Each structure stands twice: as structure tokens, then as C-alpha cells.
Coordinates of C-alpha atoms and ligand atoms in Angstrom, one line a residue:
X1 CA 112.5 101.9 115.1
X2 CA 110.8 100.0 112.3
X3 CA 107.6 101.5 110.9
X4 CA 105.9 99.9 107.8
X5 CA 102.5 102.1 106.9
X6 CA 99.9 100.4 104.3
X7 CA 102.3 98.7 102.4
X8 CA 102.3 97.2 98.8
X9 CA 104.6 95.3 97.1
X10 CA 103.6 93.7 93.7
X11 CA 106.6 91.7 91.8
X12 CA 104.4 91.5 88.5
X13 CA 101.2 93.6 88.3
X14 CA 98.1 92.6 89.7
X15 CA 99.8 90.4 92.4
X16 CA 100.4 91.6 95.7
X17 CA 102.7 89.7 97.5
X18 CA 102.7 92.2 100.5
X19 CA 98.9 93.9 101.0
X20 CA 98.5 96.6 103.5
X21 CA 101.0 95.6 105.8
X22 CA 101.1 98.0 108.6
X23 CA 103.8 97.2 111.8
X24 CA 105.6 99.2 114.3
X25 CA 108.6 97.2 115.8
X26 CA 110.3 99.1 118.9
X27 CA 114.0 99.2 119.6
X28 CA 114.9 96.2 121.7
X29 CA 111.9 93.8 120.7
X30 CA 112.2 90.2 119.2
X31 CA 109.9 89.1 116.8
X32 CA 109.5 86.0 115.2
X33 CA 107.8 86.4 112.0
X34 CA 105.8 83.1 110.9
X35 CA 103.6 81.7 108.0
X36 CA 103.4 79.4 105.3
X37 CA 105.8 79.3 102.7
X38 CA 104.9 82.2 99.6
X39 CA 103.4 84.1 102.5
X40 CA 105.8 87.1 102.1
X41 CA 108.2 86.4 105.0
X42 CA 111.1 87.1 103.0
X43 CA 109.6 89.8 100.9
X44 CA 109.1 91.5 103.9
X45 CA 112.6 91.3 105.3
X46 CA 113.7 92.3 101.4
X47 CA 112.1 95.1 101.9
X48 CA 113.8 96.1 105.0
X49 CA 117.6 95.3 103.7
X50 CA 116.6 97.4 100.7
X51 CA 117.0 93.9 98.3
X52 CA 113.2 95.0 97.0
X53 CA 111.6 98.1 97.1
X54 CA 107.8 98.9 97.7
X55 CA 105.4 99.4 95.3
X56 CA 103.9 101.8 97.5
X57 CA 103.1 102.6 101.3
X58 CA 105.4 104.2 103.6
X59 CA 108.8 102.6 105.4
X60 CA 111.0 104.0 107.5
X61 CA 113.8 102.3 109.7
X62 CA 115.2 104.6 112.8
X63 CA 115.6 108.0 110.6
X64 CA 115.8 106.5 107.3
X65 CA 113.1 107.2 105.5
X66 CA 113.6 103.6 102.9
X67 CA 111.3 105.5 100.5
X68 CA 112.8 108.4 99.5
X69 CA 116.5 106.6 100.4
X70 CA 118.6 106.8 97.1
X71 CA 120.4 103.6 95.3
X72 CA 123.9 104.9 95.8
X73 CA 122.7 105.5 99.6
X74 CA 121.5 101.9 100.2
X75 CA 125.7 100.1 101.1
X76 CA 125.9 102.9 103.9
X77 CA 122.7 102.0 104.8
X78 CA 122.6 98.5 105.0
X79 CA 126.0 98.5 107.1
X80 CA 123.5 100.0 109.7
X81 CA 121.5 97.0 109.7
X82 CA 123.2 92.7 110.2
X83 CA 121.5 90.4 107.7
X84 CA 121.5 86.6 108.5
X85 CA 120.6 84.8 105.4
X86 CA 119.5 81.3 105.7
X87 CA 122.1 80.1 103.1
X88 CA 125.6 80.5 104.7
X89 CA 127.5 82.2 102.0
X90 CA 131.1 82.7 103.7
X91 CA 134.1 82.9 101.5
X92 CA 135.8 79.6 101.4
X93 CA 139.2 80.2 100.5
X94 CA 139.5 82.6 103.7
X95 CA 139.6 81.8 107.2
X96 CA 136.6 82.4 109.7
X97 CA 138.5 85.5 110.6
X98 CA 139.8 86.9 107.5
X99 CA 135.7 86.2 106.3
X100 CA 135.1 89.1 109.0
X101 CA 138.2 91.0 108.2
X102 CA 136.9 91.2 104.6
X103 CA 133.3 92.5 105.5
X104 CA 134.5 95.1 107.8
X105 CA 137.0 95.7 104.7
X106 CA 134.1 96.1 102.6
X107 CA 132.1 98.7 105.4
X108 CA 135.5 100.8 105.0
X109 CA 135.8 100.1 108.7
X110 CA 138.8 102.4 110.0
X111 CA 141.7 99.7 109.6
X112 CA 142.8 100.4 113.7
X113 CA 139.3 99.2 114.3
X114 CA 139.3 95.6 112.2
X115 CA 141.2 93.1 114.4
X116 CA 139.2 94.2 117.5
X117 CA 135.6 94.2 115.7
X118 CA 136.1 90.8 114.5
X119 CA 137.9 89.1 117.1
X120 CA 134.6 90.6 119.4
X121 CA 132.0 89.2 116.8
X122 CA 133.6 86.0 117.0
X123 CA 133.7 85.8 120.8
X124 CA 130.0 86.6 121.3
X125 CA 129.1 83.6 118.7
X126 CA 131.4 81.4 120.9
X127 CA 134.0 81.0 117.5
X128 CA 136.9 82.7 119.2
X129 CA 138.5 79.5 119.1
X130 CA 137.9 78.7 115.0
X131 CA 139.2 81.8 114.1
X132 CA 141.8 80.4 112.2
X133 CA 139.8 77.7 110.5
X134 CA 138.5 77.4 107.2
X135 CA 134.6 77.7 106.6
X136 CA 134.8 74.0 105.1
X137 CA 136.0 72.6 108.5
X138 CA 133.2 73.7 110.1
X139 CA 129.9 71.8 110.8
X140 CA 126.9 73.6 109.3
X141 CA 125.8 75.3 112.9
X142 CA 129.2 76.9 113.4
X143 CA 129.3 77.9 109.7
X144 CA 125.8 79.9 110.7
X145 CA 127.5 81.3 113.8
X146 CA 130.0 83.0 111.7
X147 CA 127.3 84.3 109.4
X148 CA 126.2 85.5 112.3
X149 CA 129.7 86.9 113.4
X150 CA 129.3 88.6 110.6
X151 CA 126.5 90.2 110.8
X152 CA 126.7 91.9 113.6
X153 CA 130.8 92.3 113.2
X154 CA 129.7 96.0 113.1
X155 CA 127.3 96.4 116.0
X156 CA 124.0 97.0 114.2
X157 CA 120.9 97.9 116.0
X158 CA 118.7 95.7 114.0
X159 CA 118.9 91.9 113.2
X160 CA 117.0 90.7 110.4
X161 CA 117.4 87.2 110.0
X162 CA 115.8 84.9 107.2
X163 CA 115.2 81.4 108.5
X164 CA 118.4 80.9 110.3
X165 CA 117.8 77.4 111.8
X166 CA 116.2 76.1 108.9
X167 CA 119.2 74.0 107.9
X168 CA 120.4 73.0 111.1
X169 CA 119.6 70.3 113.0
X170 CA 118.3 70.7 116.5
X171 CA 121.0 71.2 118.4
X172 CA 122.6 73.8 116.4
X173 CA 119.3 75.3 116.0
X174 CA 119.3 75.7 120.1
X175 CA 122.9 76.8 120.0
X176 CA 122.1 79.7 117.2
X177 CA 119.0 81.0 119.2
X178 CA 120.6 81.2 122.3
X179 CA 122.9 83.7 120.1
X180 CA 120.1 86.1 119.6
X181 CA 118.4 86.1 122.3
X182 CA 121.6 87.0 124.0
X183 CA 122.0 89.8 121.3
X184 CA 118.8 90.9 121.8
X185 CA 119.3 91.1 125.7
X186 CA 122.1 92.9 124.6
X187 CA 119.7 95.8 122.8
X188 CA 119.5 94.5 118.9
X189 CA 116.1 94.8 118.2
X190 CA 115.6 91.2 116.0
X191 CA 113.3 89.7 113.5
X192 CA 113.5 86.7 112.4
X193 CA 111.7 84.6 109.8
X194 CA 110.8 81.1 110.8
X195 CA 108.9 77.9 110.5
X196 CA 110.5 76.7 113.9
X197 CA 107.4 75.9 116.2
X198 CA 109.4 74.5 118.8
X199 CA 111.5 77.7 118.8
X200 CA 108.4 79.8 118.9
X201 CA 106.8 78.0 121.4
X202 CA 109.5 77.5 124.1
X203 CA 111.0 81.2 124.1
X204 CA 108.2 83.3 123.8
X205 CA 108.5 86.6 122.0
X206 CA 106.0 88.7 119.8
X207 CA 104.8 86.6 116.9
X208 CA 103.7 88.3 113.4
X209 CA 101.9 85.6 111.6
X210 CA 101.2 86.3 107.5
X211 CA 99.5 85.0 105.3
X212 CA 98.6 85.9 101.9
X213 CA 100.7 89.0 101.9
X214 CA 98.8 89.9 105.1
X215 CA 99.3 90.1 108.8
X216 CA 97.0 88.0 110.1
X217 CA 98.1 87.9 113.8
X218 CA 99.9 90.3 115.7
X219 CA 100.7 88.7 119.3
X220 CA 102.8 89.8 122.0
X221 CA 104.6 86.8 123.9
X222 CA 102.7 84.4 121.3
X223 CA 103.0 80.8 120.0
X224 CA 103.0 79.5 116.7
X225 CA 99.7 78.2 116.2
X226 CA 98.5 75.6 113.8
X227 CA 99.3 77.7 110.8
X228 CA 95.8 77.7 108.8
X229 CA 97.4 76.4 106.0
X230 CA 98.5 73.2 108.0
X231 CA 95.2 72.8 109.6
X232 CA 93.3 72.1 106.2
X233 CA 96.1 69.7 105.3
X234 CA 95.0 67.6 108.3
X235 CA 91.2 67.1 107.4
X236 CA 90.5 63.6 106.9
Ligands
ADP1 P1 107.9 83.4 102.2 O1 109.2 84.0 102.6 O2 106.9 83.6 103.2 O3 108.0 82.0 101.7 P2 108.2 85.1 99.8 O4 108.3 86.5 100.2 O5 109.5 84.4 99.4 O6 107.4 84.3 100.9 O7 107.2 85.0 98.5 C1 105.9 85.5 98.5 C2 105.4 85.4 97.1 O8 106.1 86.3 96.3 C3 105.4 84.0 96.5 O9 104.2 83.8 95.8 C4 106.6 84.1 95.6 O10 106.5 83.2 94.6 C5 106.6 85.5 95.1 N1 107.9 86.0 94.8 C6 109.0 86.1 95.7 N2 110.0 86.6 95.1 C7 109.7 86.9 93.8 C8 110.3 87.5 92.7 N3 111.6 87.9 92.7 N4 109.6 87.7 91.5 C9 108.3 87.3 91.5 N5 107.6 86.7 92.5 C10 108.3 86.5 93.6

């Protein structure tokens, strides 16, 4: 489903932010991908949603070959694909359901098709009931629920999500997981950036941990670790 081959990616020469990086994901696996900060978590996922491309190695997502995949190409392709950023960017002036009504609007969703889409979206992230609110009524965790809403408005097969607790306190962050997990039980293959250790930790799922551009671990049903990086911050 997602294949990365010996890949590069340099943002200024000489400096490889991703080195060699070299992953098969399957359709239908979770996979929380951890490491220090600067340790290419988000370049990766960049990568993926098309926001960066590599400097060289091979990438290819279900068919789509990312490499040879042409500028003009990458909107169709990313509607293929739900992005959860971890800053919330929904549009303020419109309500939580006329946020979803504009995405799908964007997607050139057939119109018979919106209402149903988003009032679905909304139901699985348990904000059926906020529909007609506006996003500045809404705590932060239910504002990240409707990014998520949003995301997946279209049914994509793949979740990639960028730190999506890391603003929320714990609850919400509990109340946002359960939300994937039950999308992934559902058949979206996810992956997820995070520093959450207690996330990792208590639902086990395969962990990719990086460091310096690398992967250093690669662990089915894994834990978080003492991130190296951490560990020589607690010599005394
Ligand atoms: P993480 O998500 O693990 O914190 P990032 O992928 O954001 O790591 O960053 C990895 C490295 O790439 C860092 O050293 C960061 O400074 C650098 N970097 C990220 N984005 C850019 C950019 N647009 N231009 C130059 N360097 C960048």
C-alpha cells in the first residue's frame, strides 16, 4: 500500500533530513511513527501528501507511482489520501458542517453526494450534534474531531496524521484516538506522528522510531521506548 525504497530527501544540499529510508506499510496497519523532534517525522509524512518531494529513492502509494506523479496530478491525488494536521485550520466564518461542505466542494464531490458525505463524517467523529456550530464554539478536542471529519469526509484509504493530540489535553487526546483506531478497524490504513508515550504504550500498534533521518526501529506491536535522545538528557 505504502512502499518507500532507499529514500533521500535533502532541503539544502549536503543535509539529509531523510537517509535511506526504506518501509513497506500494508493496507489496514496502524503505525505510530515516533522520534525526537528534527528527526524527519513530518518530512516523511510531507513526502507522502506530496507537500515535499524526494530528492531521490523510490515511492509509491497503492498505484501511484509519487515519483513520476505530475504537479497538476497531485489535488486528484491527495483527495485519495485524509490529512490530519496538528494545527486545526477549519474555516471560521462557516459552520462545522458547511467546513465539510466546502472540502467536498473543493474535491468536486458530485453535489447529490455532499449532504450525505458530510453528515457521515461527522457522525463517525461523534459531531453530529455540532453540525450547526461554529469552529470558535468548540473546545480544541472537538475542533480536532472535525479536522478529522474532514479528512476522511471522502473515505480515504490512508490516514496520515501529524501529531494529532499534541495540543490536546488528555482527555481529548483519548477521545481523538479512539477515533482512529475505530477508522482503522474500519480498514484505513493510519500513520500517525507522535510524541504521545502513553498513547503508544497503552494501544499497541507497530512503532517506526527515527532518528536522524533514519529508521532506527521497526517494531510490530511496540512501545515507545526511552527515545535515545531523552536518555542522555537524564545522565547525572
Ligand atoms: P520532525 O517532524 O521529526 O520534528 P521534521 O521533518 O520537521 O522533523 O524536520 C527534520 C529536519 O528537517 C530538521 O532538521 C528541520 O529543521 C529540517 N527541515 C524541515 N523542514 C524544512 C524546510 N522546509 N527547509 C529546510 N529544512 C527543513
Amino acid at each position: 500500500m505504502i512502499s518507500l525504497t532507499n529514500v533521500y530527501k535533502e532541503y539544502t544540499e549536503d543535509q539529509h533530513v531523510l537517509e535511506n529510508v526504506s518501509l513497506d506499510v500494508k493496507q489496514g496497519e496502524f503505525i505510530y511513527l515516533i522520534g525526537p523532534s528534527g528527526a524527519g517525522k513530518s518530512t516523511l509524512i510531507k513526502l507522502l501528501t506530496c507537500e515535499e518531494r524526494l530528492t531521490k529513492g523510490n515511492l509509491k502509494i497503492g498505484n501511484v507511482d509519487l515519483i513520476k506523479l505530475a504537479d497538476h496530478h497531485i489535488p486528484e491525488y491527495r483527495r485519495q489520501i485524509g490529512i490530519v494536521p496538528q494545527d486545526i485550520v477549519l474555516l471560521s466564518h462557516l459552520t462545522v458542517y458547511k467546513n465539510l461542505v466546502y472540502t467536498l466542494q473543493a474535491m468536486e464531490v458530485d453535489r447529490k453526494l455532499i449532504k450525505g458525505k458530510a453528515l457521515s463524517a461527522l457522525e463517525k467523529v461523534g459531531m453530529l450534534s455540532f453540525k450547526n456550530v461554529f469552529p470558535t464554539q468548540l473546545s480544541i478536542g472537538q475542533q480536532q474531531k472535525v479536522a478529522i471529519a474532514r479528512a476522511i469526509v471522502n473515505n480515504p484509504k490512508i490516514i496520515l496524521a501529524d501529531e494529532p493530540t499534541g495540543n490536546l489535553d488528555n482527555k481529548s487526546a483519548i477521545d481523538v484516538m479512539k477515533i482512529f483506531y475505530q477508522l482503522n478497524q474500519n480498514g484505513s490504513t493510519v500513520l500517525m506522528a507522535t510524541h504521545n508515550s502513553t498513547i503508544v504504550n497503552t494501544v499497541r500498534y507497530r512503532v517506526l522510531e527515527m532518528k536522524h533521518g533514519k529508521v532506527v526501529r521497526d517494531q510490530m506491536e511496540g512501545t515507545y521506548g526511552l527515545a535515545t535522545d531523552y536518555r542522555d538528557m537524564f545522565v547525572i
